[in-house]
Amino acid sequence: MIKTDILIIGAGPTGLFAVFEAGLLKLKCHILDALPQAGGQLSELYPKKPIYDIPGFPEVLAGDLVDNLMEQIKQFEPGFTLGERAETIDKQEDGTFIVTSNKGTQFHAPVIAIAGGLGSFEPRKPLIDGIDFYEDKGIKYFIKNPEKFRDKKVVIAGGGDSALDWSIFLSNIASEVTLVHRRNEFRGALDSVDKVQELKTAGKIRLITPAEVIGINGAERIESILLEENGATRTIETDYFIPLFGLTPKLGPIGDWGLEIEKNAIKVNNALDYQTNIPGIFAIGDVNTYPGKLKLILCGFHEATLMCQAAYQIINPGKKYVLKYTTVSGVDGFDGTRKEAPKAVVKAIV
């Protein structure tokens, strides 16, 4: 049982910033996310794409924003449980909650903050007969441990940043990397496309376009894939097939928690604190809805800030918190560190 002050469901930018705002209030957070790494869509879908509407950053790469948020919250020592999805929730007699993940991990907290973006992400699976049989038998939709592919033959399918980036990365680990895309054009960052071209020329990546994987072969696990190219078919031996066609957002089991749902989003009270119809459960970021809602990262940051203020009152009933600017109060981390503005020097002028 993992106990914390606030259980944050979703490790996207809104969930990460909530850790910082909670830390200022001396509240401890634990983050649960179905993806294998923090950052949500920013890390999974477009880590190398620039974002232009983050205050103070005329331009910042999505992946760099995640890195900065992780650095910002490091001193508050949040816990992370990644690669697990929130499955069930049980309200206790004292008003606290126990959330259980799909892998059986349990979390106990007086406040739940759902910051799941557009919901839990599920991989878009290619329409290949029998693909379910090979899941965990050579089919991988996420890459959690690249060392798993050392000295193995790998086929990656896709045309976006994830397919390009992992092809580049695994070219130095796998014995053979084949990148398959149904078009000649790629949607990823230009430097990634250029790098794949360089590795193809150097013989470190086999690039097959336009082509599509249409079948999988193997008795106990994957042994080869069937490829359609220019109307002809051929077989390529491989140890792993990694289709990277993006993610499909779904509200998932959270939709069965008794929360008020509207168009696959969670209704909240935006007049006060973004609390749901269940006291103690909040929804912040793209996962919520209210009149005038804008699905922007900066709006999620605002919602996270007000949510933490309300969470403080739930966890510390009757205790008043006096808001101070960080320029005045400084920031005290749970790890013993302190950040503060330089003190003014008092000196008389004679």
Coordinates of C-alpha atoms in Angstrom, one line a residue:
M1 CA 0.0 0.0 0.0
I2 CA 1.5 3.3 -1.1
K3 CA 0.3 6.2 1.1
T4 CA 0.5 9.8 0.0
D5 CA -1.3 13.1 0.5
I6 CA -2.4 13.5 -3.1
L7 CA -2.5 10.6 -5.7
I8 CA -2.1 12.2 -9.1
I9 CA -3.4 10.0 -11.9
G10 CA -1.5 11.1 -15.0
A11 CA 2.1 12.2 -15.4
G12 CA 1.6 14.8 -18.2
P13 CA 2.6 18.4 -17.7
T14 CA -0.5 19.3 -15.6
G15 CA 0.1 16.4 -13.2
L16 CA 3.8 17.2 -12.9
F17 CA 3.2 20.8 -12.1
A18 CA 0.6 19.8 -9.5
V19 CA 3.5 18.2 -7.6
F20 CA 5.3 21.5 -7.4
E21 CA 2.2 23.4 -6.2
A22 CA 1.5 20.7 -3.7
G23 CA 5.1 20.8 -2.5
L24 CA 4.8 24.5 -1.7
L25 CA 2.0 23.5 0.6
K26 CA 4.1 20.7 2.2
L27 CA 1.8 18.1 0.6
K28 CA 3.4 14.9 -0.7
C29 CA 2.4 13.5 -4.1
H30 CA 2.6 10.1 -5.8
I31 CA 2.0 9.9 -9.6
L32 CA 0.4 6.9 -11.4
D33 CA 0.4 6.7 -15.2
A34 CA -0.3 3.9 -17.7
L35 CA 2.6 5.1 -20.0
P36 CA 6.1 3.8 -19.2
Q37 CA 7.6 7.3 -18.8
A38 CA 6.5 10.7 -17.5
G39 CA 5.4 13.5 -19.8
G40 CA 2.1 12.2 -21.3
Q41 CA 1.5 13.1 -24.9
L42 CA 4.6 15.4 -24.8
S43 CA 6.9 12.5 -24.3
E44 CA 5.1 9.9 -26.2
L45 CA 3.8 11.7 -29.3
Y46 CA 5.8 14.8 -30.1
P47 CA 8.9 15.2 -27.8
K48 CA 10.9 17.1 -30.5
K49 CA 8.1 19.4 -31.6
P50 CA 8.2 23.0 -30.4
I51 CA 5.5 24.6 -28.2
Y52 CA 4.9 28.3 -28.5
D53 CA 2.3 29.2 -25.8
I54 CA 4.1 28.4 -22.5
P55 CA 4.6 31.6 -20.6
G56 CA 8.2 32.8 -20.4
F57 CA 9.3 30.4 -23.3
P58 CA 9.0 31.9 -26.7
E59 CA 9.6 28.4 -28.0
V60 CA 10.3 25.2 -26.1
L61 CA 10.5 21.6 -27.3
A62 CA 7.9 19.3 -25.7
G63 CA 10.5 16.9 -24.4
D64 CA 12.5 19.8 -22.9
L65 CA 9.4 21.1 -21.1
V66 CA 8.9 17.7 -19.5
D67 CA 12.6 17.7 -18.5
N68 CA 12.2 21.1 -16.9
L69 CA 9.1 20.1 -15.0
M70 CA 10.8 17.0 -13.7
E71 CA 13.8 19.1 -12.6
Q72 CA 11.4 21.6 -10.9
I73 CA 9.6 19.0 -8.8
K74 CA 12.7 16.9 -8.0
Q75 CA 13.2 18.6 -4.6
F76 CA 9.7 17.5 -3.6
E77 CA 10.6 13.8 -4.1
P78 CA 7.3 12.6 -5.7
G79 CA 6.8 8.9 -6.0
F80 CA 6.2 7.4 -9.5
T81 CA 4.3 4.2 -10.5
L82 CA 4.6 4.1 -14.3
G83 CA 3.3 1.5 -16.8
E84 CA 0.2 0.9 -14.6
R85 CA -3.4 2.1 -15.1
A86 CA -5.8 3.2 -12.4
E87 CA -8.5 0.5 -12.3
T88 CA -10.8 0.8 -9.3
I89 CA -11.4 3.2 -6.5
D90 CA -12.9 2.5 -3.1
K91 CA -14.0 5.2 -0.7
Q92 CA -13.1 4.5 3.0
E93 CA -15.3 5.3 6.0
D94 CA -12.9 8.2 6.9
G95 CA -13.5 9.8 3.5
T96 CA -10.1 8.7 2.1
F97 CA -9.7 6.6 -1.1
I98 CA -7.9 3.4 -2.1
V99 CA -7.1 3.2 -5.8
T100 CA -6.0 -0.1 -7.2
S101 CA -4.1 -0.4 -10.5
N102 CA -4.5 -3.0 -13.2
K103 CA -1.4 -4.8 -11.8
G104 CA -2.8 -4.8 -8.2
T105 CA -0.7 -2.0 -6.8
Q106 CA -2.8 -0.1 -4.2
F107 CA -2.6 3.6 -3.3
H108 CA -4.2 5.3 -0.2
A109 CA -4.8 9.0 -0.2
P110 CA -7.3 11.6 1.1
V111 CA -7.2 13.4 -2.3
I112 CA -7.3 12.1 -5.8
A113 CA -6.3 14.4 -8.7
I114 CA -7.1 13.0 -12.1
A115 CA -4.8 14.7 -14.6
G116 CA -5.0 12.0 -17.3
G117 CA -5.0 14.3 -20.3
L118 CA -7.4 12.9 -22.8
G119 CA -7.5 9.7 -20.8
S120 CA -5.4 6.6 -20.6
F121 CA -3.6 5.9 -23.8
E122 CA -3.9 2.7 -25.6
P123 CA -1.7 1.8 -28.6
R124 CA -3.2 1.9 -32.1
K125 CA -2.8 -1.6 -33.2
P126 CA -2.4 -2.6 -36.9
L127 CA -5.2 -4.6 -38.4
I128 CA -3.2 -7.9 -38.7
D129 CA -4.9 -11.3 -38.2
G130 CA -3.7 -13.0 -35.0
I131 CA -1.7 -10.0 -33.7
D132 CA -3.1 -10.5 -30.2
F133 CA -1.5 -14.0 -29.9
Y134 CA 2.0 -12.4 -30.4
E135 CA 1.6 -9.7 -27.8
D136 CA 4.4 -10.3 -25.2
K137 CA 5.7 -12.9 -27.6
G138 CA 7.7 -10.5 -29.8
I139 CA 5.1 -7.7 -30.4
K140 CA 5.8 -4.5 -28.4
Y141 CA 3.8 -1.3 -28.5
F142 CA 6.0 0.5 -26.0
I143 CA 9.8 0.4 -25.5
K144 CA 10.4 0.3 -21.8
N145 CA 13.9 -1.3 -21.7
P146 CA 15.9 -0.9 -24.8
E147 CA 18.5 -3.4 -23.6
K148 CA 15.8 -6.1 -24.3
F149 CA 16.6 -5.7 -28.0
R150 CA 20.4 -5.9 -27.8
D151 CA 21.8 -8.1 -30.6
K152 CA 18.2 -8.9 -31.8
K153 CA 16.5 -8.3 -35.1
V154 CA 13.9 -5.6 -34.9
V155 CA 11.2 -4.4 -37.3
I156 CA 9.7 -1.0 -36.5
A157 CA 6.6 0.2 -38.4
G158 CA 5.4 3.9 -38.4
G159 CA 6.2 7.3 -39.8
G160 CA 6.2 9.6 -36.8
D161 CA 8.7 10.8 -34.2
S162 CA 8.5 7.7 -32.1
A163 CA 9.2 5.3 -35.0
L164 CA 12.1 7.5 -36.2
D165 CA 13.6 8.1 -32.8
W166 CA 13.5 4.5 -31.7
S167 CA 14.9 3.4 -35.1
I168 CA 17.9 5.7 -34.5
F169 CA 18.3 4.7 -30.9
L170 CA 18.1 0.9 -31.5
S171 CA 20.5 1.1 -34.5
N172 CA 23.3 1.1 -31.9
I173 CA 21.8 -1.8 -29.8
A174 CA 20.0 -4.2 -32.1
S175 CA 21.8 -6.5 -34.6
E176 CA 19.4 -5.4 -37.3
V177 CA 16.8 -2.6 -37.5
T178 CA 14.2 -2.4 -40.3
L179 CA 12.0 0.6 -40.5
V180 CA 8.8 0.1 -42.5
H181 CA 6.4 3.0 -43.5
R182 CA 3.5 2.9 -45.9
R183 CA 4.6 6.2 -47.4
N184 CA 7.9 7.6 -48.5
E185 CA 7.3 10.8 -46.5
F186 CA 7.7 10.9 -42.7
R187 CA 5.9 13.2 -40.2
G188 CA 8.7 13.5 -37.7
A189 CA 11.3 16.1 -37.0
L190 CA 13.5 17.0 -39.9
D191 CA 16.7 16.2 -38.0
S192 CA 15.4 12.7 -37.2
V193 CA 14.5 12.1 -40.9
D194 CA 18.0 13.2 -41.9
K195 CA 19.6 11.0 -39.3
V196 CA 17.6 7.9 -40.5
Q197 CA 18.8 8.7 -44.0
E198 CA 22.4 8.8 -42.8
L199 CA 22.0 5.5 -41.0
K200 CA 20.4 3.9 -44.0
T201 CA 23.3 5.1 -46.2
A202 CA 25.7 3.7 -43.6
G203 CA 23.9 0.3 -43.6
K204 CA 22.8 0.6 -40.0
I205 CA 19.1 0.9 -40.7
R206 CA 17.1 -0.9 -43.5
L207 CA 14.4 1.4 -44.7
I208 CA 11.5 0.0 -46.6
T209 CA 9.0 2.4 -48.1
P210 CA 6.2 2.5 -49.2
A211 CA 5.3 -0.8 -47.6
E212 CA 3.1 -2.3 -45.0
V213 CA 3.3 -5.2 -42.6
I214 CA 0.3 -7.5 -43.3
G215 CA 1.1 -10.7 -41.5
I216 CA 3.0 -12.3 -38.6
N217 CA 4.5 -15.8 -38.6
G218 CA 5.7 -18.0 -35.8
A219 CA 4.6 -21.1 -33.8
E220 CA 5.4 -20.1 -30.2
R221 CA 6.5 -16.5 -30.7
I222 CA 7.2 -14.1 -33.6
E223 CA 9.7 -15.5 -36.1
S224 CA 9.0 -13.3 -39.2
I225 CA 6.7 -10.7 -40.6
L226 CA 5.0 -10.6 -44.0
L227 CA 5.5 -7.4 -45.9
E228 CA 3.6 -6.0 -48.8
E229 CA 5.7 -3.7 -51.0
N230 CA 4.7 -2.4 -54.5
G231 CA 2.0 -5.1 -54.8
A232 CA 4.4 -8.0 -54.0
T233 CA 4.9 -9.8 -50.7
R234 CA 8.0 -10.9 -49.0
T235 CA 9.0 -12.3 -45.6
I236 CA 11.5 -10.7 -43.2
E237 CA 12.9 -12.6 -40.2
T238 CA 12.7 -10.8 -37.0
D239 CA 12.8 -11.3 -33.2
Y240 CA 10.6 -8.3 -32.4
F241 CA 7.9 -6.3 -34.3
I242 CA 7.3 -2.8 -32.9
P243 CA 4.3 -1.0 -34.5
L244 CA 4.4 2.7 -33.5
F245 CA 1.2 4.2 -34.9
G246 CA 0.4 6.5 -32.0
L247 CA -2.0 6.2 -29.1
T248 CA -5.7 6.3 -28.8
P249 CA -7.0 8.2 -25.7
K250 CA -9.7 6.6 -23.7
L251 CA -11.1 7.6 -20.3
G252 CA -10.8 3.9 -19.4
P253 CA -11.9 2.5 -16.1
I254 CA -12.1 6.0 -14.5
G255 CA -15.3 6.4 -16.5
D256 CA -16.9 3.8 -14.2
W257 CA -16.0 5.5 -10.9
G258 CA -19.4 7.3 -10.6
L259 CA -18.0 10.7 -11.9
E260 CA -20.2 13.0 -13.9
I261 CA -19.0 12.5 -17.5
E262 CA -19.8 14.7 -20.5
K263 CA -18.4 13.9 -24.0
N264 CA -15.7 11.6 -22.6
A265 CA -14.5 14.3 -20.2
I266 CA -15.1 14.7 -16.4
K267 CA -17.3 17.6 -15.3
V268 CA -15.8 19.8 -12.6
N269 CA -16.7 22.9 -10.6
N270 CA -14.6 25.5 -12.3
A271 CA -16.1 28.3 -10.2
L272 CA -14.0 27.1 -7.2
D273 CA -11.5 24.3 -7.3
Y274 CA -12.1 21.9 -10.2
Q275 CA -13.5 19.3 -7.9
T276 CA -15.8 16.6 -9.4
N277 CA -19.2 15.5 -8.1
I278 CA -17.3 13.2 -5.7
P279 CA -15.8 15.3 -2.8
G280 CA -12.0 14.7 -2.6
I281 CA -11.7 13.8 -6.3
F282 CA -10.5 16.5 -8.6
A283 CA -9.9 16.6 -12.4
I284 CA -7.4 19.0 -13.9
G285 CA -6.1 19.5 -17.4
D286 CA -7.5 18.1 -20.7
V287 CA -9.4 15.4 -18.9
N288 CA -11.9 17.8 -17.4
T289 CA -14.7 19.9 -18.9
Y290 CA -16.6 23.1 -17.8
P291 CA -18.1 26.1 -19.5
G292 CA -15.4 27.9 -21.5
K293 CA -12.9 25.1 -21.1
L294 CA -9.7 25.4 -23.2
K295 CA -7.4 22.4 -23.6
L296 CA -4.2 24.2 -23.2
I297 CA -1.2 23.3 -21.0
L298 CA -1.1 26.7 -19.4
C299 CA -4.8 26.3 -18.3
G300 CA -3.9 23.0 -16.8
F301 CA -1.2 24.7 -14.7
H302 CA -3.8 27.2 -13.4
E303 CA -6.2 24.4 -12.6
A304 CA -3.5 22.4 -10.8
T305 CA -2.7 25.5 -8.6
L306 CA -6.2 26.0 -7.4
M307 CA -6.8 22.3 -6.9
C308 CA -3.8 22.1 -4.5
Q309 CA -5.2 25.0 -2.4
A310 CA -8.5 23.0 -2.0
A311 CA -6.6 19.8 -1.3
Y312 CA -4.8 21.6 1.5
Q313 CA -8.1 22.4 3.2
I314 CA -9.3 18.8 2.9
I315 CA -6.0 17.4 4.3
N316 CA -5.7 20.1 7.0
P317 CA -9.3 21.1 8.0
G318 CA -9.6 24.3 9.8
K319 CA -5.9 25.2 9.2
K320 CA -5.4 28.5 7.4
Y321 CA -2.7 28.7 4.7
V322 CA -1.3 32.2 4.0
L323 CA -0.3 32.5 0.4
K324 CA 3.2 34.0 -0.1
Y325 CA 5.0 34.6 -3.3
T326 CA 8.0 32.3 -3.9
T327 CA 10.1 35.4 -4.3
V328 CA 9.4 36.1 -0.6
S329 CA 9.0 32.7 1.0
G330 CA 11.5 30.8 -1.1
V331 CA 11.0 27.1 -1.8
D332 CA 11.9 24.4 0.8
G333 CA 12.2 20.9 -0.7
F334 CA 11.5 17.7 1.1
D335 CA 15.1 16.7 0.4
G336 CA 16.4 19.4 2.6
T337 CA 17.2 21.9 -0.2
R338 CA 16.2 25.5 -0.2
K339 CA 15.8 28.0 -3.0
E340 CA 15.4 31.6 -2.2
A341 CA 16.0 35.1 -3.6
P342 CA 19.2 36.8 -2.5
K343 CA 18.6 38.9 0.6
A344 CA 18.8 42.6 0.2
V345 CA 21.9 44.2 1.7
V346 CA 21.2 46.8 4.4
K347 CA 23.7 49.6 4.2
A348 CA 23.5 53.2 5.1
I349 CA 24.5 56.0 2.7
V350 CA 26.5 58.7 4.5

